[in-house]
CSV table of C-alpha atoms in Angstrom, one decimal:
chain,number,residue,atom,x,y,z
A,1,MET,CA,69.4,9.2,-37.8
A,2,ASN,CA,67.9,12.4,-39.0
A,3,LEU,CA,69.7,13.9,-42.0
A,4,ASP,CA,67.5,17.0,-42.5
A,5,ARG,CA,70.5,19.2,-41.8
A,6,ILE,CA,71.8,18.3,-45.2
A,7,CYS,CA,68.5,18.4,-47.0
A,8,ASP,CA,68.1,21.1,-49.8
A,9,ASN,CA,64.5,21.2,-50.9
A,10,ARG,CA,63.8,23.5,-53.8
A,11,THR,CA,60.2,22.5,-54.3
A,12,PRO,CA,56.8,22.8,-52.5
A,13,LEU,CA,57.1,19.1,-51.7
A,14,ARG,CA,57.3,17.9,-48.1
A,15,VAL,CA,60.7,16.2,-47.7
A,16,ALA,CA,62.5,14.1,-45.0
A,17,CYS,CA,66.1,12.9,-45.1
A,18,LEU,CA,66.9,9.9,-42.9
A,19,ALA,CA,69.5,7.2,-42.3
A,20,LEU,CA,67.7,3.8,-42.6
A,21,ASP,CA,68.5,0.2,-43.1
A,22,ASP,CA,67.3,-1.1,-46.5
A,23,SER,CA,65.8,-4.6,-47.1
A,24,LYS,CA,69.4,-6.0,-47.3
A,25,GLY,CA,70.4,-4.5,-44.0
A,26,ARG,CA,72.7,-1.8,-45.5
A,27,ASP,CA,72.9,1.7,-44.0
A,28,MET,CA,71.3,4.0,-46.5
A,29,ALA,CA,70.8,7.8,-46.7
A,30,VAL,CA,67.2,8.1,-47.8
A,31,CYS,CA,65.3,11.1,-49.1
A,32,ILE,CA,61.5,10.8,-49.1
A,33,ALA,CA,59.4,13.4,-50.9
A,34,LYS,CA,55.6,13.8,-50.9
A,35,LEU,CA,53.4,16.0,-53.0
A,36,THR,CA,49.7,16.5,-52.3
A,37,PHE,CA,47.0,17.7,-54.7
A,38,GLU,CA,43.4,18.6,-53.9
A,39,ARG,CA,40.2,18.6,-55.9
A,40,THR,CA,39.0,21.9,-57.2
A,41,PRO,CA,35.3,22.9,-57.3
A,42,GLY,CA,35.5,22.4,-61.0
A,43,GLY,CA,36.8,18.8,-60.6
A,44,GLY,CA,40.4,19.5,-61.5
A,45,LEU,CA,43.5,19.2,-59.3
A,46,ARG,CA,45.7,21.9,-57.7
A,47,LEU,CA,48.5,21.8,-55.2
A,48,ALA,CA,47.0,21.3,-51.7
A,49,VAL,CA,47.4,23.9,-48.9
A,50,PRO,CA,48.6,22.7,-46.5
A,51,GLN,CA,50.8,19.9,-48.0
A,52,ALA,CA,50.6,16.5,-46.2
A,53,PRO,CA,53.7,15.6,-44.2
A,54,VAL,CA,56.1,12.7,-44.6
A,55,ARG,CA,54.9,10.3,-41.9
A,56,MET,CA,57.2,8.5,-39.5
A,57,ARG,CA,54.6,5.9,-38.4
A,58,ASP,CA,51.2,4.5,-39.3
A,59,GLU,CA,48.4,6.9,-38.3
A,60,HIS,CA,45.1,5.2,-37.4
A,61,PHE,CA,41.5,6.2,-37.5
A,62,GLY,CA,39.7,6.6,-34.2
A,63,PRO,CA,37.2,3.9,-33.1
A,64,LEU,CA,33.9,3.6,-35.1
A,65,ALA,CA,30.7,4.6,-33.4
A,66,GLY,CA,30.0,2.0,-30.7
A,67,GLN,CA,33.5,0.7,-30.7
A,68,SER,CA,35.7,1.1,-27.7
A,69,GLY,CA,39.0,0.5,-29.4
A,70,ALA,CA,40.1,-1.8,-26.5
A,71,GLU,CA,42.6,-4.5,-27.3
A,72,LYS,CA,41.6,-8.1,-27.8
A,73,GLY,CA,44.9,-10.0,-27.7
A,74,PHE,CA,46.5,-8.1,-30.6
A,75,ARG,CA,47.7,-4.6,-30.9
A,76,ILE,CA,45.9,-2.8,-33.8
A,77,MET,CA,42.2,-2.2,-33.3
A,78,THR,CA,41.4,0.5,-35.8
A,79,SER,CA,42.2,0.8,-39.5
A,80,VAL,CA,45.3,2.7,-40.7
A,81,ARG,CA,44.3,6.0,-42.2
A,82,TYR,CA,47.7,7.1,-43.4
A,83,PRO,CA,50.6,4.6,-43.7
A,84,SER,CA,54.1,5.3,-42.5
A,85,ASP,CA,56.6,6.5,-45.2
A,86,ARG,CA,59.6,5.5,-43.1
A,87,TYR,CA,61.1,2.9,-45.4
A,88,ALA,CA,64.4,2.8,-47.3
A,89,ASP,CA,62.9,1.1,-50.3
A,90,LYS,CA,59.5,0.2,-51.7
A,91,PRO,CA,59.1,-1.8,-54.9
A,92,GLY,CA,56.5,-0.9,-57.5
A,93,THR,CA,53.6,1.5,-56.6
A,94,ASP,CA,51.0,1.1,-53.9
A,95,VAL,CA,47.6,2.5,-54.9
A,96,LEU,CA,45.4,3.2,-51.9
A,97,LEU,CA,41.8,4.6,-51.5
A,98,LEU,CA,40.2,6.1,-48.5
A,99,GLY,CA,36.6,7.3,-48.5
A,100,THR,CA,33.0,6.7,-47.6
A,101,ALA,CA,30.4,4.7,-49.5
A,102,TRP,CA,27.3,6.9,-50.1
A,103,PRO,CA,23.8,5.9,-51.3
A,104,PRO,CA,22.8,7.7,-54.5
A,105,PRO,CA,21.3,11.1,-53.7
A,106,GLY,CA,17.6,10.9,-53.0
A,107,GLU,CA,17.5,7.1,-53.2
A,108,THR,CA,17.0,4.4,-50.6
A,109,VAL,CA,19.1,1.4,-51.4
A,110,GLY,CA,20.5,-1.5,-49.4
A,111,LYS,CA,23.7,-1.8,-51.4
A,112,VAL,CA,26.1,0.2,-53.5
A,113,GLU,CA,29.2,-0.6,-55.5
A,114,VAL,CA,32.5,1.2,-54.8
A,115,ARG,CA,35.0,0.9,-57.7
A,116,LEU,CA,38.6,2.0,-58.3
A,117,ARG,CA,39.9,2.0,-61.8
A,118,LEU,CA,43.3,3.0,-63.2
A,119,ALA,CA,44.2,3.0,-66.9
A,120,SER,CA,47.1,4.0,-69.1
A,121,GLU,CA,47.0,4.5,-72.9
A,122,GLY,CA,43.8,2.5,-73.1
A,123,ARG,CA,45.2,-0.4,-71.0
A,124,MET,CA,43.4,-1.2,-67.7
A,125,LEU,CA,45.9,-1.4,-64.9
A,126,LEU,CA,43.5,-1.7,-62.0
A,127,ASP,CA,39.8,-2.4,-61.9
A,128,LYS,CA,38.6,-3.3,-58.4
A,129,ALA,CA,35.1,-3.2,-56.9
A,130,VAL,CA,33.5,-4.0,-53.5
A,131,HIS,CA,29.9,-4.1,-52.5
A,132,VAL,CA,28.8,-2.1,-49.4
A,133,TYR,CA,25.6,-3.1,-47.6
A,134,GLY,CA,23.4,-1.6,-45.0
A,135,VAL,CA,23.1,-3.4,-41.7
A,136,ARG,CA,22.7,-7.2,-41.9
A,137,THR,CA,23.0,-10.0,-39.4
A,138,TRP,CA,24.0,-13.7,-39.6
A,139,TYR,CA,21.3,-16.3,-39.3
A,140,ARG,CA,21.2,-20.1,-39.6
A,141,GLY,CA,19.6,-20.9,-43.0
A,142,VAL,CA,18.7,-24.1,-44.7
A,143,MET,CA,22.1,-24.2,-46.5
A,144,GLY,CA,24.1,-23.1,-43.4
A,145,LEU,CA,25.2,-19.7,-42.2
A,146,SER,CA,23.7,-16.9,-44.2
A,147,ARG,CA,23.3,-13.1,-44.1
A,148,SER,CA,20.0,-11.3,-43.8
A,149,GLU,CA,18.6,-8.8,-46.3
A,150,PRO,CA,20.3,-5.4,-45.8
A,151,GLN,CA,18.6,-2.4,-44.1
A,152,PRO,CA,18.7,0.9,-46.0
A,153,LEU,CA,22.3,1.9,-46.5
A,154,ARG,CA,23.7,4.9,-44.7
A,155,PRO,CA,27.1,6.6,-45.4
A,156,THR,CA,29.6,3.8,-44.6
A,157,PRO,CA,33.3,4.4,-44.1
A,158,LEU,CA,35.6,2.1,-46.2
A,159,ARG,CA,37.4,0.6,-43.2
A,160,TRP,CA,38.6,-2.9,-42.4
A,161,GLU,CA,36.5,-3.1,-39.2
A,162,LEU,CA,33.4,-3.4,-41.5
A,163,THR,CA,34.6,-6.3,-43.7
A,164,TYR,CA,35.2,-10.0,-42.9
A,165,GLY,CA,38.0,-10.9,-40.4
A,166,GLY,CA,38.5,-10.5,-36.7
A,167,ALA,CA,39.3,-12.7,-33.8
A,168,ALA,CA,37.3,-15.0,-31.6
A,169,GLU,CA,38.0,-15.6,-27.9
A,170,LYS,CA,37.6,-18.8,-25.9
A,171,GLY,CA,38.5,-19.1,-22.3
A,172,GLY,CA,39.6,-15.4,-22.1
A,173,ALA,CA,42.2,-15.7,-25.0
A,174,ALA,CA,42.0,-15.0,-28.7
A,175,SER,CA,42.0,-18.6,-30.1
A,176,VAL,CA,41.1,-17.8,-33.7
A,177,ILE,CA,42.6,-14.8,-35.5
A,178,ASP,CA,42.3,-13.9,-39.1
A,179,TRP,CA,45.7,-12.2,-39.7
A,180,ARG,CA,44.5,-10.9,-43.1
A,181,ASN,CA,42.2,-8.6,-41.1
A,182,PRO,CA,42.3,-9.1,-37.3
A,183,ILE,CA,39.9,-6.2,-36.7
A,184,GLY,CA,37.1,-7.3,-38.9
A,185,GLY,CA,33.9,-9.3,-38.1
A,186,GLY,CA,32.7,-12.8,-38.9
A,187,VAL,CA,35.3,-15.0,-37.2
A,188,GLY,CA,33.9,-17.4,-34.7
A,189,VAL,CA,35.3,-20.4,-32.9
A,190,GLU,CA,32.1,-22.2,-34.0
A,191,PRO,CA,29.6,-21.0,-36.7
A,192,GLU,CA,26.9,-20.9,-34.1
A,193,ASP,CA,28.8,-18.1,-32.4
A,194,LEU,CA,28.0,-15.8,-35.3
A,195,VAL,CA,24.2,-16.2,-35.3
A,196,HIS,CA,22.4,-12.9,-34.6
A,197,THR,CA,25.6,-10.9,-34.8
A,198,PRO,CA,26.4,-8.2,-37.4
A,199,ALA,CA,27.5,-9.5,-40.8
A,200,PRO,CA,30.2,-7.6,-42.7
A,201,ASN,CA,29.0,-4.4,-44.4
A,202,ILE,CA,31.8,-4.6,-47.1
A,203,GLU,CA,32.3,-7.6,-49.4
A,204,GLY,CA,34.0,-8.4,-52.6
A,205,PRO,CA,31.6,-8.9,-55.6
A,206,GLU,CA,32.4,-12.6,-55.6
A,207,ALA,CA,30.7,-13.1,-52.3
A,208,SER,CA,27.1,-14.3,-52.7
A,209,LEU,CA,24.2,-13.0,-50.6
A,210,GLY,CA,23.5,-16.6,-49.6
A,211,ALA,CA,25.6,-19.0,-47.6
A,212,GLY,CA,29.3,-18.9,-46.9
A,213,ILE,CA,31.8,-16.5,-45.3
A,214,PRO,CA,33.5,-14.1,-47.6
A,215,PRO,CA,37.2,-13.0,-47.5
A,216,PRO,CA,38.2,-9.5,-46.4
A,217,ALA,CA,37.6,-6.8,-49.0
A,218,GLY,CA,38.9,-3.2,-48.9
A,219,PHE,CA,41.0,-0.5,-50.4
A,220,GLY,CA,42.9,0.9,-47.5
A,221,PRO,CA,46.5,0.4,-46.1
A,222,ILE,CA,47.5,-2.9,-44.5
A,223,PRO,CA,49.6,-2.7,-41.3
A,224,PRO,CA,52.9,-4.6,-41.2
A,225,THR,CA,51.6,-7.1,-38.7
A,226,TRP,CA,48.8,-8.3,-41.1
A,227,GLU,CA,49.0,-10.8,-43.9
A,228,PRO,CA,50.5,-10.8,-46.5
A,229,ARG,CA,53.0,-8.4,-45.1
A,230,ARG,CA,53.4,-10.4,-41.9
A,231,SER,CA,54.9,-13.4,-43.7
A,232,ARG,CA,57.2,-11.3,-45.9
A,233,HIS,CA,59.3,-10.1,-43.0
A,234,GLY,CA,61.2,-13.4,-43.1
A,235,THR,CA,62.2,-16.1,-40.7
A,236,ARG,CA,63.0,-14.5,-37.3
A,237,ASP,CA,63.9,-17.6,-35.3
A,238,ALA,CA,66.6,-18.4,-32.7
A,239,LEU,CA,69.2,-18.8,-35.4
A,240,TRP,CA,68.4,-15.3,-36.9
A,241,ALA,CA,68.4,-13.8,-33.4
A,242,ARG,CA,71.8,-15.4,-32.6
A,243,GLU,CA,73.7,-14.8,-35.9
A,244,ARG,CA,72.0,-12.0,-37.9
A,245,ALA,CA,69.8,-9.7,-35.8
A,246,PRO,CA,69.2,-6.8,-36.0
A,247,LEU,CA,69.7,-7.2,-39.8
A,248,PRO,CA,66.7,-8.4,-41.8
A,249,PRO,CA,66.4,-12.2,-42.3
A,250,LEU,CA,68.0,-13.6,-45.4
A,251,ASP,CA,64.5,-14.4,-46.7
A,252,PHE,CA,63.1,-10.9,-46.1
A,253,ASP,CA,60.8,-9.9,-49.0
A,254,PRO,CA,61.0,-6.2,-49.9
A,255,ARG,CA,57.2,-6.3,-50.5
A,256,ALA,CA,56.9,-6.3,-46.7
A,257,ASN,CA,57.2,-2.5,-47.1
A,258,SER,CA,54.2,-2.3,-49.5
A,259,CYS,CA,51.0,-1.5,-47.6
A,260,ALA,CA,48.4,-1.8,-50.4
A,261,PRO,CA,46.1,-4.8,-50.7
A,262,PRO,CA,47.9,-7.2,-53.1
A,263,ASP,CA,45.5,-6.5,-56.0
A,264,GLN,CA,46.2,-2.7,-55.6
A,265,HIS,CA,50.0,-3.1,-55.8
A,266,MET,CA,51.5,-2.2,-59.2
A,267,PRO,CA,54.8,-4.2,-59.8
A,268,GLU,CA,55.6,-1.8,-62.6
A,269,PRO,CA,55.8,1.6,-61.1
A,270,LEU,CA,53.3,4.2,-62.2
A,271,LYS,CA,54.8,7.1,-64.1
A,272,GLY,CA,52.0,9.8,-63.8
A,273,GLY,CA,49.4,10.7,-66.4
A,274,GLU,CA,47.3,7.5,-65.7
A,275,ALA,CA,43.6,8.0,-65.8
A,276,CYS,CA,41.9,7.3,-62.5
A,277,GLU,CA,38.2,6.9,-61.7
A,278,VAL,CA,36.7,6.5,-58.2
A,279,ILE,CA,33.0,5.5,-58.1
A,280,GLY,CA,30.8,5.4,-55.1
A,281,ALA,CA,33.4,6.7,-52.5
A,282,THR,CA,32.7,10.4,-52.8
A,283,ARG,CA,29.6,12.4,-51.9
A,284,ASP,CA,28.9,13.2,-55.5
A,285,GLY,CA,29.3,9.6,-56.6
A,286,ARG,CA,32.1,9.8,-59.1
A,287,TRP,CA,35.6,11.4,-59.3
A,288,MET,CA,37.6,11.2,-62.5
A,289,PHE,CA,41.1,12.7,-62.9
A,290,SER,CA,44.6,11.9,-64.3
A,291,LEU,CA,47.5,11.4,-61.9
A,292,PRO,CA,49.8,14.4,-62.2
A,293,ALA,CA,52.6,13.8,-64.7
A,294,TYR,CA,55.3,15.0,-62.4
A,295,GLY,CA,58.3,13.5,-60.7
A,296,PRO,CA,60.9,15.2,-58.5
A,297,ARG,CA,64.6,15.1,-59.2
A,298,PHE,CA,66.9,13.8,-56.5
A,299,GLU,CA,70.6,14.5,-56.2
A,300,ALA,CA,73.4,13.9,-53.7
A,301,VAL,CA,76.7,15.7,-53.2
A,302,VAL,CA,79.4,13.4,-51.8
A,303,ARG,CA,82.9,14.9,-51.4
A,304,GLY,CA,82.0,17.6,-53.8
A,305,GLU,CA,80.7,15.3,-56.5
A,306,VAL,CA,77.1,15.6,-57.6
A,307,ALA,CA,75.2,12.4,-58.4
A,308,SER,CA,71.7,11.9,-59.7
A,309,LEU,CA,69.7,9.4,-57.7
A,310,PRO,CA,67.1,7.1,-59.3
A,311,SER,CA,63.5,7.2,-58.0
A,312,HIS,CA,60.0,6.2,-58.8
A,313,LEU,CA,56.5,7.0,-57.7
A,314,ASP,CA,56.0,4.4,-55.0
A,315,THR,CA,52.7,5.4,-53.2
A,316,VAL,CA,49.5,6.9,-54.5
A,317,LEU,CA,46.9,7.7,-51.7
A,318,ILE,CA,43.5,8.9,-52.9
A,319,ASP,CA,41.3,10.3,-50.1
A,320,GLY,CA,37.7,10.6,-51.4
A,321,ASP,CA,36.5,12.2,-48.1
A,322,GLU,CA,39.1,15.0,-48.2
A,323,GLY,CA,39.3,15.2,-52.0
A,324,ARG,CA,43.1,14.9,-51.8
A,325,ILE,CA,45.7,12.8,-53.5
A,326,GLU,CA,49.2,12.1,-52.0
A,327,LEU,CA,52.1,11.1,-54.2
A,328,THR,CA,55.3,9.8,-52.6
A,329,TRP,CA,58.8,9.1,-54.0
A,330,ARG,CA,62.0,8.2,-52.4
A,331,ALA,CA,65.7,8.0,-53.4
A,332,SER,CA,68.7,6.6,-51.5
A,333,LEU,CA,72.4,5.9,-51.6
A,334,PRO,CA,74.7,3.9,-49.3
A,335,LEU,CA,75.5,6.0,-46.3
A,336,PRO,CA,79.3,6.8,-46.3
A,337,ARG,CA,81.2,5.5,-43.2
A,338,ARG,CA,82.2,9.1,-42.6
A,339,THR,CA,78.8,10.7,-42.8
A,340,ASN,CA,80.2,14.2,-43.0
A,341,THR,CA,81.3,13.4,-46.6
A,342,LEU,CA,77.6,13.3,-47.6
A,343,GLU,CA,77.3,17.1,-48.0
A,344,VAL,CA,73.8,17.6,-49.5
A,345,MET,CA,70.7,15.6,-50.5
A,346,ARG,CA,68.8,17.8,-52.9
A,347,VAL,CA,65.2,17.7,-54.2
A,348,GLY,CA,64.3,19.7,-57.3
A,349,GLY,CA,62.1,19.6,-60.4
A,350,ALA,CA,60.0,22.4,-61.8
A,351,LEU,CA,56.2,22.4,-61.5
A,352,PRO,CA,54.0,24.0,-64.1
A,353,ARG,CA,54.2,27.8,-63.5
A,354,PRO,CA,50.4,28.4,-63.3
A,355,LEU,CA,50.1,25.6,-60.7
A,356,LEU,CA,52.9,27.0,-58.7
A,357,LEU,CA,51.7,30.6,-58.8
A,358,ASP,CA,48.2,29.5,-57.6
A,359,TYR,CA,49.8,27.6,-54.8
A,360,VAL,CA,52.0,30.5,-53.7
A,361,GLU,CA,49.0,32.9,-53.7
A,362,ARG,CA,47.0,30.6,-51.5
A,363,VAL,CA,49.9,30.0,-49.1
A,364,ARG,CA,50.3,33.7,-48.7
A,365,ALA,CA,46.6,34.1,-48.0
A,366,ARG,CA,46.8,31.3,-45.4
A,367,ARG,CA,49.8,32.9,-43.7
A,368,GLY,CA,47.9,36.2,-43.7
A,369,GLN,CA,45.2,34.5,-41.7
A,370,GLY,CA,47.8,33.3,-39.1
A,371,ALA,CA,47.8,29.6,-40.3
A,372,MET,CA,50.8,27.5,-41.1
A,373,PRO,CA,51.2,26.7,-44.9
């Protein structure tokens, strides 16, 4: 149910009000708010024009060059670019990174390191690296299956298609599927199936250049049908279908709503002000900034009574290609049986005046050019 008719948004944030079931199966009135910043030429942050929308479904990249995007026995064949925001609750904070691995300007290299770091008050919260290689192939070495030396690296998108995973077919059906990343490469019914085929471009630093098949490595969103989210949806067997559906299973794990790779999920929500560093995933090689120390204020008016609603920053999406950062919050309350008694869901919270004035000026300029803000 769409509740936008009762939404009172007093900010530049993009907001959606919905009726959704929470992880316990309760009917909830949910207000989702998103604020987008963009990188300035001087390296700072300003409010983005236009602001990114609240998304009702996962939005995928198109196929990579040379990839048809056809199905191979499972539904999703390209990486998620922007994850759905349509959840009643999300524990902790998901930290996501989109971007492209670039070789250093003027250099020819076969490998670069992409790194995402997040720190607060001198304490490292997240320090993750992957290695991105030029084109390589699998070959049969003395010690088993190995990867060839890389060709010179070209700009390489940080996408799940280019790391380990995938599915292997035998007899016209997908008989081996890596549900951690069913669209990757490197899965074979037999090791010999991989010889002379492309090896993954993206690996974790723990993967050696020699023998062995590495696990998937990436920074982007994980769809709900992949592991570990897949197992967190709970037991949906005949008993559940007969006695509980459509409510979530009793063993449903709320982390099923979290789309970040497990090592990029912060159980303790971020508060804003954390120092962030992205290395190797932007054209200039390094992007350093602090997460904006801002949080919207949520209120609900029920039968004339005003109540403040708790919330936390639950998603941080960093887009190195676009130079944009999306911050998402949500707040909820049980949906009254008589929905008309829920009169207003309000989003407020003042932004710094210089930031707001700059935003208003650019919105007006955009409108003057005939574009939507």
